[in-house]
Short mmCIF file of C-alpha atoms in Angstrom, two decimals:
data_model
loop_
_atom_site.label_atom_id
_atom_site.label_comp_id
_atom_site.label_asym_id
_atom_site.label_seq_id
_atom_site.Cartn_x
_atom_site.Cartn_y
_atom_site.Cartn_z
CA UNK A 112 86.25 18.51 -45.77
CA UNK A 113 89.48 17.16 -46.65
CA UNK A 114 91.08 13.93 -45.07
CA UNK A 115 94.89 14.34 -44.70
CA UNK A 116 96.67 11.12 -44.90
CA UNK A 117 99.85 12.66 -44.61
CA UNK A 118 101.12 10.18 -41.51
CA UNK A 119 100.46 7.60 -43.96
CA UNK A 120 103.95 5.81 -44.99
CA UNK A 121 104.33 6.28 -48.45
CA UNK A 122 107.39 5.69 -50.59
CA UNK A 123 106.62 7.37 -53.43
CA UNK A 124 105.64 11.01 -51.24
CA UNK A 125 107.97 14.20 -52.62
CA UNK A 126 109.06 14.86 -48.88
CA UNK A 127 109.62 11.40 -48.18
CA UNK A 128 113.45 11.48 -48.26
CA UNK A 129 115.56 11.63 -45.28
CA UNK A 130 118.06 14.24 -44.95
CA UNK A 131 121.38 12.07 -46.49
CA UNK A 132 118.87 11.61 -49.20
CA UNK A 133 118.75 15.34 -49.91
CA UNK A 134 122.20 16.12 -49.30
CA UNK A 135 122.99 13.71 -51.96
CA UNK A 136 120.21 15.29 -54.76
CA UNK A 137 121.58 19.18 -53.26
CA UNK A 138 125.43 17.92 -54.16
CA UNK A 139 124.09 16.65 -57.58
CA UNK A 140 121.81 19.85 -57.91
CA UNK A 141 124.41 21.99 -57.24
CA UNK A 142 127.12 20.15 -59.72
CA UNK A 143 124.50 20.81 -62.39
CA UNK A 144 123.73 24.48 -61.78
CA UNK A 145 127.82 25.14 -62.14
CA UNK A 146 127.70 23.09 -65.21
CA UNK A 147 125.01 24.99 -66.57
CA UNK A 148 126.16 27.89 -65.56
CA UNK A 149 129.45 27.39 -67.09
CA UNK A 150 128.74 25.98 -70.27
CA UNK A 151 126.27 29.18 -71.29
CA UNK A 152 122.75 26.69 -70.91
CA UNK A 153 121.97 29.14 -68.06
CA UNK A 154 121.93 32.73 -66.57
CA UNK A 155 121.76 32.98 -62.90
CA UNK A 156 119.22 35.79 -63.43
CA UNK A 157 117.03 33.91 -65.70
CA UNK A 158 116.80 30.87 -62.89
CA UNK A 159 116.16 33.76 -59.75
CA UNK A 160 113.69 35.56 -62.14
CA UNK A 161 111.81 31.99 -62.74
CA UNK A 162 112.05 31.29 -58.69
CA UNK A 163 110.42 35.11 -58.12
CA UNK A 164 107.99 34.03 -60.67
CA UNK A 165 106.25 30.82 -59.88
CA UNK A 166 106.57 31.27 -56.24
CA UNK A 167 105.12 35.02 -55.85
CA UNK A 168 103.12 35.57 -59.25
CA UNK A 169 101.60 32.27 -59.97
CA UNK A 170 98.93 30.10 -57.50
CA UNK A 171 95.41 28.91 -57.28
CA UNK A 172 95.03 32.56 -56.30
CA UNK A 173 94.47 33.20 -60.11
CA UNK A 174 92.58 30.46 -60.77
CA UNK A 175 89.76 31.62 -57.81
CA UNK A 176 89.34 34.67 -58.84
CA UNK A 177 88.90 33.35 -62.65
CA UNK A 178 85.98 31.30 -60.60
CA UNK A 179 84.65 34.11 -58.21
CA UNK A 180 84.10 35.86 -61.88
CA UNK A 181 82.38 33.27 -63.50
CA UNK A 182 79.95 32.96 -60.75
CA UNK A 183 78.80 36.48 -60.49
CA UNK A 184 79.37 37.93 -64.20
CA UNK A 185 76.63 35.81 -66.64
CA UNK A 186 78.49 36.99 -70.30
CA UNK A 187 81.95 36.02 -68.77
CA UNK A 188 81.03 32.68 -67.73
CA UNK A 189 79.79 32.21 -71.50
CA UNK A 190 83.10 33.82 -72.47
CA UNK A 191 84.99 30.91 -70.30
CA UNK A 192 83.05 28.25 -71.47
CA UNK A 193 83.36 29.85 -75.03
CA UNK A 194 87.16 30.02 -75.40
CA UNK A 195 88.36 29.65 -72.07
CA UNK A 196 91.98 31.22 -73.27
CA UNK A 197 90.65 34.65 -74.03
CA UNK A 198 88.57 34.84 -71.16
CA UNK A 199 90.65 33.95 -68.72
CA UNK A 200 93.52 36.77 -70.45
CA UNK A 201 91.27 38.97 -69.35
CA UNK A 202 91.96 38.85 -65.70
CA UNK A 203 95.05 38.84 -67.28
CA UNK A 204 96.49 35.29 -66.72
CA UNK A 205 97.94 33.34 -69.49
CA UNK A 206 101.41 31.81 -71.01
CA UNK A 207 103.51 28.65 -70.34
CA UNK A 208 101.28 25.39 -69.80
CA UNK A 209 98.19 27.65 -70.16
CA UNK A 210 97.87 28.15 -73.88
CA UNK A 211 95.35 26.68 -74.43
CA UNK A 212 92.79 26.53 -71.73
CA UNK A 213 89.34 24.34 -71.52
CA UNK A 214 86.85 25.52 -68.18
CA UNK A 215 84.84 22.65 -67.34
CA UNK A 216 81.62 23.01 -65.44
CA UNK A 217 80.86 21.21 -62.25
CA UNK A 218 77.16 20.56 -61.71
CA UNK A 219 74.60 18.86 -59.39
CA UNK A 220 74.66 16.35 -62.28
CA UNK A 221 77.97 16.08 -63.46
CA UNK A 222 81.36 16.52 -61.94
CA UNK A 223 84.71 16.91 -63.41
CA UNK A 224 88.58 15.53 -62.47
CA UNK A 225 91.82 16.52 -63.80
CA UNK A 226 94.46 14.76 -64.23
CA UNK A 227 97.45 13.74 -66.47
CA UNK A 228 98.50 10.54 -66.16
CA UNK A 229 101.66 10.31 -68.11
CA UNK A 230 103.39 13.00 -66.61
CA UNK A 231 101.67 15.74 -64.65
CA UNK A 232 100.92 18.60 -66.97
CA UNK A 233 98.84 20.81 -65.08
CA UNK A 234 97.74 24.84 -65.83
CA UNK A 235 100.39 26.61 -64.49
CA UNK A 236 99.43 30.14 -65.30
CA UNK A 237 95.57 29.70 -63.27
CA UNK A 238 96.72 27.47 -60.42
CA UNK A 239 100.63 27.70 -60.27
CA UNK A 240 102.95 24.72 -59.87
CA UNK A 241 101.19 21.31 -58.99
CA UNK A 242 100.98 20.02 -55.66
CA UNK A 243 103.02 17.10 -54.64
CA UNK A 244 99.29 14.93 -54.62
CA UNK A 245 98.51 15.41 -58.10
CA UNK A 246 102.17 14.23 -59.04
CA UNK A 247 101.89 11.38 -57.53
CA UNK A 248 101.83 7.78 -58.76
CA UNK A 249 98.15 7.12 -56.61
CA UNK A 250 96.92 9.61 -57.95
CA UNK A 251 98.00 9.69 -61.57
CA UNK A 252 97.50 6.16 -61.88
CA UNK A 253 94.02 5.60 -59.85
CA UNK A 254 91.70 8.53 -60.64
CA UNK A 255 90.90 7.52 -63.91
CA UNK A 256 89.75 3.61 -62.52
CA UNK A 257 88.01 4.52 -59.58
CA UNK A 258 87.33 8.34 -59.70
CA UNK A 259 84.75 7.64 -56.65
CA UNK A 260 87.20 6.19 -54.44
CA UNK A 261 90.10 8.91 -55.31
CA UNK A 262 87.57 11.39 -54.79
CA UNK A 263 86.69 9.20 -51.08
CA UNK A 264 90.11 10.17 -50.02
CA UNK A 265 89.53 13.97 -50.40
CA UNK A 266 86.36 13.42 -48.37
CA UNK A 267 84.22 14.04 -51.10
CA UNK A 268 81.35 11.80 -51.72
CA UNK A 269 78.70 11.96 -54.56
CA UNK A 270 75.10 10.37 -55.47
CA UNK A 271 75.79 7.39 -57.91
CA UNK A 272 73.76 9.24 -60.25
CA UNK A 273 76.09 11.98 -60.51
CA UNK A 274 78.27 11.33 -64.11
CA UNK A 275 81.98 11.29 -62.83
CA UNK A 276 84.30 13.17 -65.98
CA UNK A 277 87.73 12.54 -65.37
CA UNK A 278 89.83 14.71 -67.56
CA UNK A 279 93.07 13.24 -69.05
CA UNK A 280 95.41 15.60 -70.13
CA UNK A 281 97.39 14.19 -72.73
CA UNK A 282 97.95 17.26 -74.95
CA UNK A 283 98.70 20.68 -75.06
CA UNK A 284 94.99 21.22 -73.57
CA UNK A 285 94.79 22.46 -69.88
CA UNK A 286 91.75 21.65 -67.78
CA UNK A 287 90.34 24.26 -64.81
CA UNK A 288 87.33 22.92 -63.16
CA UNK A 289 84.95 25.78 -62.08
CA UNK A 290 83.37 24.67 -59.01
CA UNK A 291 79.60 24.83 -58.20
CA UNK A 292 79.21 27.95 -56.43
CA UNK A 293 77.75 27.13 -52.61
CA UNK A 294 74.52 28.22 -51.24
CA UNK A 295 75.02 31.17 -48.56
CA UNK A 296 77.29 32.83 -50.81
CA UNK A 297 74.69 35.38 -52.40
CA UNK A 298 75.52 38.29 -50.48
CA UNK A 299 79.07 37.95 -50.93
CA UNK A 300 81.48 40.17 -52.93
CA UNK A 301 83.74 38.69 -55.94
CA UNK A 302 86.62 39.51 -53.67
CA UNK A 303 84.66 37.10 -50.70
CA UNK A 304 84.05 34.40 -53.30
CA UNK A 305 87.52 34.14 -54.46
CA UNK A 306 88.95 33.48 -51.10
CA UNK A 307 86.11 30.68 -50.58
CA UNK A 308 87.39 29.07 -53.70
CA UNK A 309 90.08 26.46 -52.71
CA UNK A 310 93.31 24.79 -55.07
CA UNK A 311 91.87 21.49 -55.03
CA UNK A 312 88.13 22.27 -56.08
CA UNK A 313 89.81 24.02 -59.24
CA UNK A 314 91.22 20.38 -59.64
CA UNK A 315 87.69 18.79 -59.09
CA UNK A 316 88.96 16.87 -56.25
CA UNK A 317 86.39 18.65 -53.97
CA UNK A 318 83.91 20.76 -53.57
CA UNK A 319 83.32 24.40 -52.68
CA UNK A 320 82.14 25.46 -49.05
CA UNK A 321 80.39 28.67 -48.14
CA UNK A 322 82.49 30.34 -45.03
CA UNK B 140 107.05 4.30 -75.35
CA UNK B 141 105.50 1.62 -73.19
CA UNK B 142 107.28 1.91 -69.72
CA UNK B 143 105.76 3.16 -66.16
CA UNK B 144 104.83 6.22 -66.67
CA UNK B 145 101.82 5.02 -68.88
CA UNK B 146 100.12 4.41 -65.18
CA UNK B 147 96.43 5.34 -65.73
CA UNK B 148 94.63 2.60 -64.66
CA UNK B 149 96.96 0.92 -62.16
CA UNK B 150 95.64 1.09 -58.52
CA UNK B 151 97.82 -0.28 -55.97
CA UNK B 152 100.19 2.95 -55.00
CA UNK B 153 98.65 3.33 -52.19
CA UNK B 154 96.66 6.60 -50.76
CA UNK B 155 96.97 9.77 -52.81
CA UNK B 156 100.14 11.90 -50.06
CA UNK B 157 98.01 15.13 -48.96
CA UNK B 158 99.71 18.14 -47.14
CA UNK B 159 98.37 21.12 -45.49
CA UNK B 160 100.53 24.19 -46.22
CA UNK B 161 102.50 22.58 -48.70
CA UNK B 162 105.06 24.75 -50.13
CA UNK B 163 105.97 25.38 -53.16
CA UNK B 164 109.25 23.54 -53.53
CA UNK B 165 109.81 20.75 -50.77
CA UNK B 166 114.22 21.71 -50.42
CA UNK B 167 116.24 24.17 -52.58
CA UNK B 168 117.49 21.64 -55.02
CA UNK B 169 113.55 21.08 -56.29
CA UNK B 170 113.80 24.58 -56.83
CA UNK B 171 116.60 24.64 -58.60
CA UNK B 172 115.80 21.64 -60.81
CA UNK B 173 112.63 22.99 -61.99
CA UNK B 174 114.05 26.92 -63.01
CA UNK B 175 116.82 24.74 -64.59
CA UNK B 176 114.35 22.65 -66.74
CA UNK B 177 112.65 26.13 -67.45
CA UNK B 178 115.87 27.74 -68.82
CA UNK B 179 117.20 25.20 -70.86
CA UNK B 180 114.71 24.93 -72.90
CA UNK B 181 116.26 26.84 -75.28
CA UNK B 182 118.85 24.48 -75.85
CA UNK B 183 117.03 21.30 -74.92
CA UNK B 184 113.58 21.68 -75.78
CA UNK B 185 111.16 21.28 -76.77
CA UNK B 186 108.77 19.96 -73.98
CA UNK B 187 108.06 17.14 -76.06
CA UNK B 188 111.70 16.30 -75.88
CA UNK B 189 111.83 16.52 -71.88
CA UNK B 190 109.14 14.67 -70.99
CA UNK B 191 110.14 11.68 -73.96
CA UNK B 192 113.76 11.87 -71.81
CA UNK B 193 111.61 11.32 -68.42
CA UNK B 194 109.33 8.32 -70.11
CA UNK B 195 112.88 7.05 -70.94
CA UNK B 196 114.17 6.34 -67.61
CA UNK B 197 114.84 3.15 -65.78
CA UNK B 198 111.30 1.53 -64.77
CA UNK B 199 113.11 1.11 -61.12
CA UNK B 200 114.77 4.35 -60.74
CA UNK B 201 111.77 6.15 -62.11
CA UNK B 202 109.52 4.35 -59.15
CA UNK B 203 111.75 5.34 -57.35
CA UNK B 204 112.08 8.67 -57.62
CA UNK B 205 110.35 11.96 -56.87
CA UNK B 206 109.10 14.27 -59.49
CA UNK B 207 112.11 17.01 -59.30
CA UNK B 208 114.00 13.79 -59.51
CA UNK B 209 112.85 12.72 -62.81
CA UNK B 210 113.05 16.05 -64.04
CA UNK B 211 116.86 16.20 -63.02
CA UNK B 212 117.52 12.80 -65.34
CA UNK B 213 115.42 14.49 -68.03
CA UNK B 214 118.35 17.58 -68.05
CA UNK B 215 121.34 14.66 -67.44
CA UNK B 216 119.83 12.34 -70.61
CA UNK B 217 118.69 15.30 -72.99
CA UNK B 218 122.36 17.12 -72.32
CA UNK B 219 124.03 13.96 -72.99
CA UNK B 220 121.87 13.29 -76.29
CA UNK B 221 122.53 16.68 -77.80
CA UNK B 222 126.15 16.75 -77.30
CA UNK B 223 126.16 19.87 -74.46
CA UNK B 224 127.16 17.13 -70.81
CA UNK B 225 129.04 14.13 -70.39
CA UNK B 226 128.86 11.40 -67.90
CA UNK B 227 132.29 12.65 -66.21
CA UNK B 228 131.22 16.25 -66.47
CA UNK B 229 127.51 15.63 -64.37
CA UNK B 230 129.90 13.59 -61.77
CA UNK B 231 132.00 16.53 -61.43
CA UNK B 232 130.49 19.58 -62.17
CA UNK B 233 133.00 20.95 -63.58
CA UNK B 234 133.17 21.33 -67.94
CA UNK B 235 135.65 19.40 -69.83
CA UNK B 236 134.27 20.01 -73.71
CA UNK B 237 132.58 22.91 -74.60
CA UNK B 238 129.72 22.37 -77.74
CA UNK B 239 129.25 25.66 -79.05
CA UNK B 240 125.56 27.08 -78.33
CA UNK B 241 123.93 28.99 -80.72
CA UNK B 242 123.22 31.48 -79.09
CA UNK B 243 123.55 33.19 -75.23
CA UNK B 244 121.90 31.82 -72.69
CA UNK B 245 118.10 33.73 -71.65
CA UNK B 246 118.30 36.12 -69.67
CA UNK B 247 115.62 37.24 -66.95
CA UNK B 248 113.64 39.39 -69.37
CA UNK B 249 113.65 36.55 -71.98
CA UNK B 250 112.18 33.97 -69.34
CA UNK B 251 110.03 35.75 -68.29
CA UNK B 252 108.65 36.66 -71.88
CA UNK B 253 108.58 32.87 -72.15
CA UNK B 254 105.96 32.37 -69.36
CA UNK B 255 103.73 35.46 -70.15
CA UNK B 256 103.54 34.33 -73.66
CA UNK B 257 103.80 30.59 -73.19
CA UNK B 258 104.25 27.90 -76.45
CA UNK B 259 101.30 27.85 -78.33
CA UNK B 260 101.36 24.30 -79.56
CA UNK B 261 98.26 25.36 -82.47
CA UNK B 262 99.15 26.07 -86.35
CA UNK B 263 97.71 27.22 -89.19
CA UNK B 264 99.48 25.79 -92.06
CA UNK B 265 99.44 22.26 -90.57
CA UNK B 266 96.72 19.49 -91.75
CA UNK B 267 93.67 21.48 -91.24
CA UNK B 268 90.89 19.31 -93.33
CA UNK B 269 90.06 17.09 -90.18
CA UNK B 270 88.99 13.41 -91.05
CA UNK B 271 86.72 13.11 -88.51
CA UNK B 272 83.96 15.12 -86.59
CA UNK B 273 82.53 15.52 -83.39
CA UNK B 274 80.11 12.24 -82.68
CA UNK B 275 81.98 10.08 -84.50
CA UNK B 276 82.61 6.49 -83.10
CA UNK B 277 86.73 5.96 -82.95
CA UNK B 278 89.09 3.48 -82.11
CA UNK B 279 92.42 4.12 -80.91
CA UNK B 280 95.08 2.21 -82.75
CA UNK B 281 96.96 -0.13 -81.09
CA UNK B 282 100.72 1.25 -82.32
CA UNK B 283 102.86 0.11 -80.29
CA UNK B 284 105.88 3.24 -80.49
CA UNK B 285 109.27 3.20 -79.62
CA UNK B 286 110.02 6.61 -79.38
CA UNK B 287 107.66 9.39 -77.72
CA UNK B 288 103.73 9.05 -78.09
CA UNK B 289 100.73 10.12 -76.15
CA UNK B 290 97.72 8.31 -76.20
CA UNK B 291 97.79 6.10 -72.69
CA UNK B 292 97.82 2.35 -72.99
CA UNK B 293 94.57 2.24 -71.05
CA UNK B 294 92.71 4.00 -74.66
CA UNK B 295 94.57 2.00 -77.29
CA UNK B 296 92.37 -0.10 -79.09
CA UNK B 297 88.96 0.90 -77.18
CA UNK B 298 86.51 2.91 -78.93
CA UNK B 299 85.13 6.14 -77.76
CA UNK B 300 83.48 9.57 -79.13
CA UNK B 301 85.14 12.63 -80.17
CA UNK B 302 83.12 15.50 -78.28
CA UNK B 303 85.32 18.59 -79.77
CA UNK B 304 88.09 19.24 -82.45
CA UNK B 305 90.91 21.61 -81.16
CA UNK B 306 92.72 22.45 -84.21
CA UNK B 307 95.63 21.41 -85.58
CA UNK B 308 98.39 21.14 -82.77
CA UNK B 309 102.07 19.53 -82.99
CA UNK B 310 102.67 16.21 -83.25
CA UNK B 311 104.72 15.43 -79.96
CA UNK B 312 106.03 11.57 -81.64
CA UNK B 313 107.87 13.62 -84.47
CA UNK B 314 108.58 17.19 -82.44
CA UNK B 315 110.13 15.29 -79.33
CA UNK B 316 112.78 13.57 -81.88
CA UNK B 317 113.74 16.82 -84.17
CA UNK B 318 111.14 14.96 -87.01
CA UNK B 319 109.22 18.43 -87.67
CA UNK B 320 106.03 19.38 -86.13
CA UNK B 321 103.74 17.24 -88.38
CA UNK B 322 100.44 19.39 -87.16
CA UNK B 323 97.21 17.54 -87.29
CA UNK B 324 93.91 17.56 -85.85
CA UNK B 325 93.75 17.61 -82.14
CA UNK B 326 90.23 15.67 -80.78
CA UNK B 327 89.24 15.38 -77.30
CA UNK B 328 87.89 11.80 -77.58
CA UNK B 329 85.24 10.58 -74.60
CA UNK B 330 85.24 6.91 -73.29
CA UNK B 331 82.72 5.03 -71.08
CA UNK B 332 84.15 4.00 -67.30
CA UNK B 333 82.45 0.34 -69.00
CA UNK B 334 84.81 0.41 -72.25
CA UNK B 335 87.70 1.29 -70.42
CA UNK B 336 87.14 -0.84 -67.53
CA UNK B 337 84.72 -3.80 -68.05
CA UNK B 338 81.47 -4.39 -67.71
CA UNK B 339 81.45 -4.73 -63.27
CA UNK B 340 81.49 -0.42 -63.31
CA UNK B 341 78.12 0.14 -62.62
CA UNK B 342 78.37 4.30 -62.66
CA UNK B 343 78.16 6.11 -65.76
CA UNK B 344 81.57 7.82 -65.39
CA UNK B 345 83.50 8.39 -68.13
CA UNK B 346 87.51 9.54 -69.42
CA UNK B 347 87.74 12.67 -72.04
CA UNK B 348 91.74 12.43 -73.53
CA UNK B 349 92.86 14.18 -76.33
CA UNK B 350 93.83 12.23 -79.09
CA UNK B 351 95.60 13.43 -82.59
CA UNK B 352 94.35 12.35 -85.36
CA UNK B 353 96.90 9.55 -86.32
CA UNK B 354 96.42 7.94 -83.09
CA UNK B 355 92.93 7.16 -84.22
CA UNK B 356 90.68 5.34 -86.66
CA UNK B 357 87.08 5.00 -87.55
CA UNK B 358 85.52 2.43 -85.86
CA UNK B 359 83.90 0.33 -88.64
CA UNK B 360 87.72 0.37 -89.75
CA UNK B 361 89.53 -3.12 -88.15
#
């Protein structure tokens, strides 16, 4: 279960801004694009193609179904473990901030974050652009302190003798937590699984629940 | 570069913002900021370079600003530095000098050749003899850098245990200023929630960073 805080006042939220605020960045925005544009630093085709791109083609829709695979096919989940890059171009997913991929295994003993803390890398190609939570300054600068109480706010509690791996990414190295797979799933398909398998437990933020 | 961005470690921003249905981009302009970033990385690149020109921001305005924001002073600072926008000409809009690129600006096919095949940040001719190995006991030096660098202030000078080697990737402290790629040995290094933290964390929880290898030395060294 997920708590959302989102009627919380909080400065530092993406959406925060009022609407002179955004007039003023959409002025600026738009001076830049014509400057761009003008000076031959960018094609107007290049930026639509990009916009088509990482808001149809990319999403935690790639990431589940790298999951639902792992959980029902044995020799891929060694594959992903492996060299999670190759396995993972099989589904065929792969490219810009996923080059170099490392699957990390959630367990009833051990459970893994992400998170990068000096900026917000994040793999793009598996789970698309990162949501306005995992960009933020709580998050970024809390999760690696007090995993437990980060992981509180997503309503997900664990036994203290679970080991908590939080997952800095500092590098060119992109983390993708597969989730433990829930009981009641046996008799569903990899199609079923995938849709069970949410953004956030890909993260490690919470866990998996059977429908 | 020590300034706020190194925040691991600090906890009093308040609760982690969570939205249902969250789209994508929050308004247009994030939109167009990010594809923006994407495209002119060609000129402005590399990555290393964009997020140095983020870390370099204002400790106020950064606070104060949204991610999409950043990323907007990261184009403003990085055209500026490489000769390609003025001051006047990002008040405007409109061009006043016109640096010569070197070549046309990517076109729809070529960005989207850039995200299927992505940057690999791995060589093969780099340093490839690795001085250390995994379950070896390292420090983290305490350099204190001026210019672009990414092991997090919360890791410098603690001591943790490298649990895999990665390679030989690119150097961001040299790539991100036009220094050369310097490739070295990449280690994912794992610290104890107690070395990071004191000795009041009772759970055994742990950080995994990756560390290159001149961030790091042995720890019977010092």
């Amino acid at each position: 279960m997920t708590t959302h805080n989102h009627d919380t006042p909080n400065p530092y939220h993406e959406s925060a801004r009022d609407d002179a605020e955004n007039k003023a960045l959409t002025e600026r925005v738009n001076k830049m694009e014509a400057l761009l544009l003008e000076k031959g630093l960018v094609s107007q085709d290049a930026l639509d193609k990009l916009t088509d791109i990482y808001e149809n083609d990319l999403g935690p829709m790639n990431g589940a179904n790298v999951v639902a695979r792992a959980w029902i096919d044995p020799d891929f989940k060694k594959r992903l473990f492996e060299n999670a890059t190759s396995a993972i171009a099989e589904l065929g997913y792969g490219g810009l901030q996923g080059e170099h991929m490392v699957a990390v295994e959630n367990t009833p003993e051990i459970h893994n974050i992400v998170v990068c803390t000096l900026c917000s890398c994040y793999p793009w190609p598996v789970l698309g652009l990162p949501p306005a939570w995992y960009k933020s300054f709580a998050y970024r600068s809390k999760v690696v302190i007090e995993p437990r109480k980060v992981l509180a706010e997503f309503g997900t509690t664990l036994a203290d003798d679970v080991e908590v791996r939080v997952w800095d990414s500092s590098a060119e190295i992109r983390y993708l937590v597969i989730p433990e797979r829930p009981e009641g799933t046996e008799n569903l398909s990899e199609s079923e699984l995938a849709a069970i398998v949410e953004r956030d437990s890909m993260i490690g933020v919470t866990k998996v629940s059977a429908p | 570069m020590n300034n706020i961005h190194d925040m691991g470690g600090m906890t009093q921003f308040g609760p982690i913002p969570q939205e249902t249905d969250e789209p994508v981009f929050h308004a247009d302009w994030e939109r167009k900021v990010f594809t923006m970033n994407i495209a002119t990385l060609a000129f402005l690149g590399p990555v290393d370079r964009a997020r140095h020109a983020v870390e370099r921001m204002d400790t106020k305005e950064y606070i104060n600003s949204g991610y999409y924001q950043r990323w907007l002073r990261g184009i403003e600072i990085m055209g500026k530095d490489l000769g390609y926008l003025s001051d006047e000409e990002i008040a405007t809009g409109k061009a006043i000098n016109h640096k010569e690129t070197p070549h046309p600006p990517p076109d729809a096919a070529m960005v989207e050749g850039l995200i299927r095949a992505g940057v690999p940040a791995t060589r093969e001719d780099g340093r490839l003899n690795p001085a250390y190995k995994v379950g070896d006991r390292v420090r983290v030096r305490n350099l204190e850098s001026k210019g672009h660098n990414r092991a997090t202030n919360y890791v410098k000078g603690k001591v943790g245990v490298i649990t895999h080697y990665n390679g030989s990737h690119v150097l961001p402290d040299s790539h991100a200023h036009d220094l050369g790629e310097n490739a070295q040995p990449l280690y994912t290094v794992r610290f104890e929630a107690k070395t990071l933290w004191g000795e009041n964390v009772e759970r055994k929880d742990c950080v995994y960073i990756d560390l290159w290898e001149d961030y790091l030395e042995s720890e019977s060294k010092g």
